[in-house]
Amino acid sequence: MSVTPIKTTPIANQKPGTSGLRKKTRVFQEPHFLENFIQSIWTGIGGAQGKTFVLGGDGRFFNTDAIQIVLRMASANGAARVIVGQNGLLSTPAASHLIRKRKADGGIILSASHNPGGPDGDFGVKYNIANGGPAPESVTSAIHTATEEISAYRTMDTPDVDLSLTGIAQLGRMEVEVVDPVADYAALMEEIFDFDAIADLFKSGFRMRFDAMHAITGPYAKLILENRLGADKGSVVNAIPLPDFGQGHPDPNPIWAKDLVDTMMHVDGPDFGAASDGDGDRNMIMGRGIYVTPSDSLAAMAANATFVPAYKGGLSGVARSMPTSLALDRVADKLGIECHETPTGWKFFGNLLDAGRATLCGEESAGTGSDHVREKDGLWAVLFWLNVLAVRKCSVADLMGEHWQTYGRNYYSRHDYEGIDGGIANDLMQGLRAKLSTLPDTIVAGLRVQAADEFAYDDPIDGSRTEAQGIRIHFHGGARVVFRLSGTGTVGATLRVYLETYATDDLGQDAQEALAPVIQAADKLAMIVERTGRKRPTVIT
Ligand code: G1P
Ligand code: ZN
């Protein structure tokens, strides 16, 4: 079993984005593409020699082949052990937990999250560090530099490792430990939540529907919700992970989880509805007749956290990504705890969680999490809501109604313009940047600008500074619009426009109607229609 160094040359555009490296699957399948990137990960972290890694993916097309490639390269680069999910599967939060639990040096997660999969879909690779969280910028930039300098990678010529059975296998000098992908994660959930209270809730006739969207959370949700907690059989739908997610788009939002929305909006719908994404880190929360925006969900979770055993002592602080609504800040204010504002992407929460400066954190893009792992966690958020509802014995609609009465309501929506020309997108952002200093006190579409800037983040723990993280315009009265370009897309550029307004009465409006003036102001400011030729967004969430 000889280790073969294979000559290669740098491949352009292997720069990790908001969440790892994402490309079309076909690009990942090109000669040397995956291998170059994996070797660059080892180089970027100072080598794999003697280290232990966790490895798994969301089961999308190419997962099985890629897992074997990574295993061979890990062995050829001297890794001591790789802990891999059975059949190469691990949800992102389960991988984060395993890294922490087993004190691994890091982990490789094969996923393009909520992006569609299949031969014509997307594939991705993320590297997580020893705290279980996404590699910070210092590490991803070292990996990127390595991709630009690579001249060879190390692999070996061996048969595939059988990943269908749990246990220990040997690959060269390296041990491959195949583990049940669900067991440790389920045990962690049982430590955090009051499973008895949730089981009693189901016994009392409470009905739920969890849409796994043919992605990784199916087996996790079946075991925990149906088998352990006693939700009716069939509560978890689309539960079998498929390589192309059943040709769906595994993104839990009202557009892509429309079936769930239709079911929940029915007068006889279940009491609670939820969905998760391709790799299990996102969540969508609904009650009968109500969709809870991710920003509102985060705020409501913070306000009700002490009903959950693991958080009964209170929260040390909270954190949200900058474009996430300010609803969380209102709760933090009332609780008298710190509320941190970070750039988009989970990697920015890691330091705050490690330092105990935040217990809960979240993003408007359907990501919520806590210090139990270092990733956002879809099923955890679902269990959190179930635990709160079980203790408070109220409906989702009543809980949110009461929340808005107490804190006011931050109407919120995100408008995405996908697949626009990169040059046009950059010009649009540059145009906004150029006029920021002239905006304060001007009136745009009837709204008076209070402040306008480009967000930069100074990490309070390691002192690092991250610039150009989105343009934000605050209006008098609490409305706000944020513009930024996506860092996860694989085709052209995606402009994200985040819209928000604040109300203390008239709390039952349609969000798009409540936001109409802000939507108009956003278009005027960025000249979206004029510059992109798009009359309307591609996706509204
Ligand atoms: C998107 C979301 C962001 C999230 C990331 C990974 O990134 O907006 O909140 O952390 O996916 O799930 P973006 O495409 O906006 O760069
Ligand atoms: Zn995801």
PDB file of C-alpha atoms in Angstrom, residues 28 33-42 45 48 51-57 62-84 88 106-111 123-127 153-156 158-161 163 171 174-176:
ATOM      1  CA  PHE A  28     -15.685  19.073  -7.934  1.00  0.00           C
ATOM      2  CA  PHE A  33     -10.196  19.528  -8.031  1.00  0.00           C
ATOM      3  CA  LEU A  34     -11.261  17.862  -4.772  1.00  0.00           C
ATOM      4  CA  GLU A  35      -7.768  16.456  -4.157  1.00  0.00           C
ATOM      5  CA  ASN A  36      -6.101  19.860  -4.519  1.00  0.00           C
ATOM      6  CA  PHE A  37      -8.493  21.386  -2.018  1.00  0.00           C
ATOM      7  CA  ILE A  38      -8.191  18.573   0.532  1.00  0.00           C
ATOM      8  CA  GLN A  39      -4.378  18.631   0.347  1.00  0.00           C
ATOM      9  CA  SER A  40      -4.548  22.412   0.807  1.00  0.00           C
ATOM     10  CA  ILE A  41      -6.646  21.923   3.951  1.00  0.00           C
ATOM     11  CA  TRP A  42      -3.899  19.735   5.426  1.00  0.00           C
ATOM     12  CA  ILE A  45      -3.677  23.567   9.204  1.00  0.00           C
ATOM     13  CA  ALA A  48      -2.469  15.988   9.078  1.00  0.00           C
ATOM     14  CA  LYS A  51      -4.157  13.921  13.912  1.00  0.00           C
ATOM     15  CA  THR A  52      -7.730  12.726  14.398  1.00  0.00           C
ATOM     16  CA  PHE A  53     -10.486  14.040  12.162  1.00  0.00           C
ATOM     17  CA  VAL A  54     -14.248  13.657  11.945  1.00  0.00           C
ATOM     18  CA  LEU A  55     -15.631  13.106   8.456  1.00  0.00           C
ATOM     19  CA  GLY A  56     -19.137  12.965   7.025  1.00  0.00           C
ATOM     20  CA  GLY A  57     -21.484  14.550   4.578  1.00  0.00           C
ATOM     21  CA  PHE A  62     -20.752  12.487  -5.072  1.00  0.00           C
ATOM     22  CA  ASN A  63     -20.687  12.171  -1.250  1.00  0.00           C
ATOM     23  CA  THR A  64     -19.807   8.459  -1.377  1.00  0.00           C
ATOM     24  CA  ASP A  65     -16.899   8.919  -3.803  1.00  0.00           C
ATOM     25  CA  ALA A  66     -15.609  12.039  -2.090  1.00  0.00           C
ATOM     26  CA  ILE A  67     -15.572  10.348   1.345  1.00  0.00           C
ATOM     27  CA  GLN A  68     -13.276   7.596  -0.003  1.00  0.00           C
ATOM     28  CA  ILE A  69     -10.976  10.164  -1.633  1.00  0.00           C
ATOM     29  CA  VAL A  70     -10.669  12.086   1.639  1.00  0.00           C
ATOM     30  CA  LEU A  71     -10.040   8.892   3.631  1.00  0.00           C
ATOM     31  CA  ARG A  72      -7.188   7.830   1.307  1.00  0.00           C
ATOM     32  CA  MET A  73      -5.657  11.291   1.423  1.00  0.00           C
ATOM     33  CA  ALA A  74      -5.946  11.449   5.209  1.00  0.00           C
ATOM     34  CA  SER A  75      -4.094   8.157   5.523  1.00  0.00           C
ATOM     35  CA  ALA A  76      -1.489   9.119   2.926  1.00  0.00           C
ATOM     36  CA  ASN A  77      -0.860  12.349   4.829  1.00  0.00           C
ATOM     37  CA  GLY A  78      -0.250  10.506   8.089  1.00  0.00           C
ATOM     38  CA  ALA A  79      -3.525  11.079   9.983  1.00  0.00           C
ATOM     39  CA  ALA A  80      -3.871   8.722  12.953  1.00  0.00           C
ATOM     40  CA  ARG A  81      -7.639   8.267  12.880  1.00  0.00           C
ATOM     41  CA  VAL A  82     -10.728   9.367  11.032  1.00  0.00           C
ATOM     42  CA  ILE A  83     -14.118   9.039  12.713  1.00  0.00           C
ATOM     43  CA  VAL A  84     -16.640   8.767   9.922  1.00  0.00           C
ATOM     44  CA  GLY A  88     -20.471   8.580   5.000  1.00  0.00           C
ATOM     45  CA  GLY A 106     -10.880  19.016  13.273  1.00  0.00           C
ATOM     46  CA  GLY A 107     -13.391  17.750  10.779  1.00  0.00           C
ATOM     47  CA  ILE A 108     -14.310  17.756   7.134  1.00  0.00           C
ATOM     48  CA  ILE A 109     -17.976  18.102   6.237  1.00  0.00           C
ATOM     49  CA  LEU A 110     -19.030  17.410   2.673  1.00  0.00           C
ATOM     50  CA  SER A 111     -22.056  19.571   1.945  1.00  0.00           C
ATOM     51  CA  PHE A 123     -21.238  20.170  -3.879  1.00  0.00           C
ATOM     52  CA  GLY A 124     -19.127  21.608  -1.093  1.00  0.00           C
ATOM     53  CA  VAL A 125     -16.386  21.029   1.464  1.00  0.00           C
ATOM     54  CA  LYS A 126     -16.139  22.716   4.858  1.00  0.00           C
ATOM     55  CA  TYR A 127     -13.314  22.447   7.343  1.00  0.00           C
ATOM     56  CA  TYR A 153      -0.989  15.839  -3.311  1.00  0.00           C
ATOM     57  CA  ARG A 154      -0.617  12.582  -1.457  1.00  0.00           C
ATOM     58  CA  THR A 155      -2.955   9.651  -1.831  1.00  0.00           C
ATOM     59  CA  MET A 156      -2.758   5.867  -1.980  1.00  0.00           C
ATOM     60  CA  THR A 158      -6.401   1.090  -1.973  1.00  0.00           C
ATOM     61  CA  PRO A 159      -9.861  -0.444  -2.247  1.00  0.00           C
ATOM     62  CA  ASP A 160     -12.776   1.521  -0.778  1.00  0.00           C
ATOM     63  CA  VAL A 161     -13.312   1.221   2.973  1.00  0.00           C
ATOM     64  CA  LEU A 163     -18.635   2.227   5.576  1.00  0.00           C
ATOM     65  CA  LEU A 171      -6.569   2.054   5.939  1.00  0.00           C
ATOM     66  CA  MET A 174      -4.687   4.965   9.795  1.00  0.00           C
ATOM     67  CA  GLU A 175      -7.699   3.752  11.761  1.00  0.00           C
ATOM     68  CA  VAL A 176     -11.126   4.423  10.314  1.00  0.00           C
TER      69      VAL A 176
END
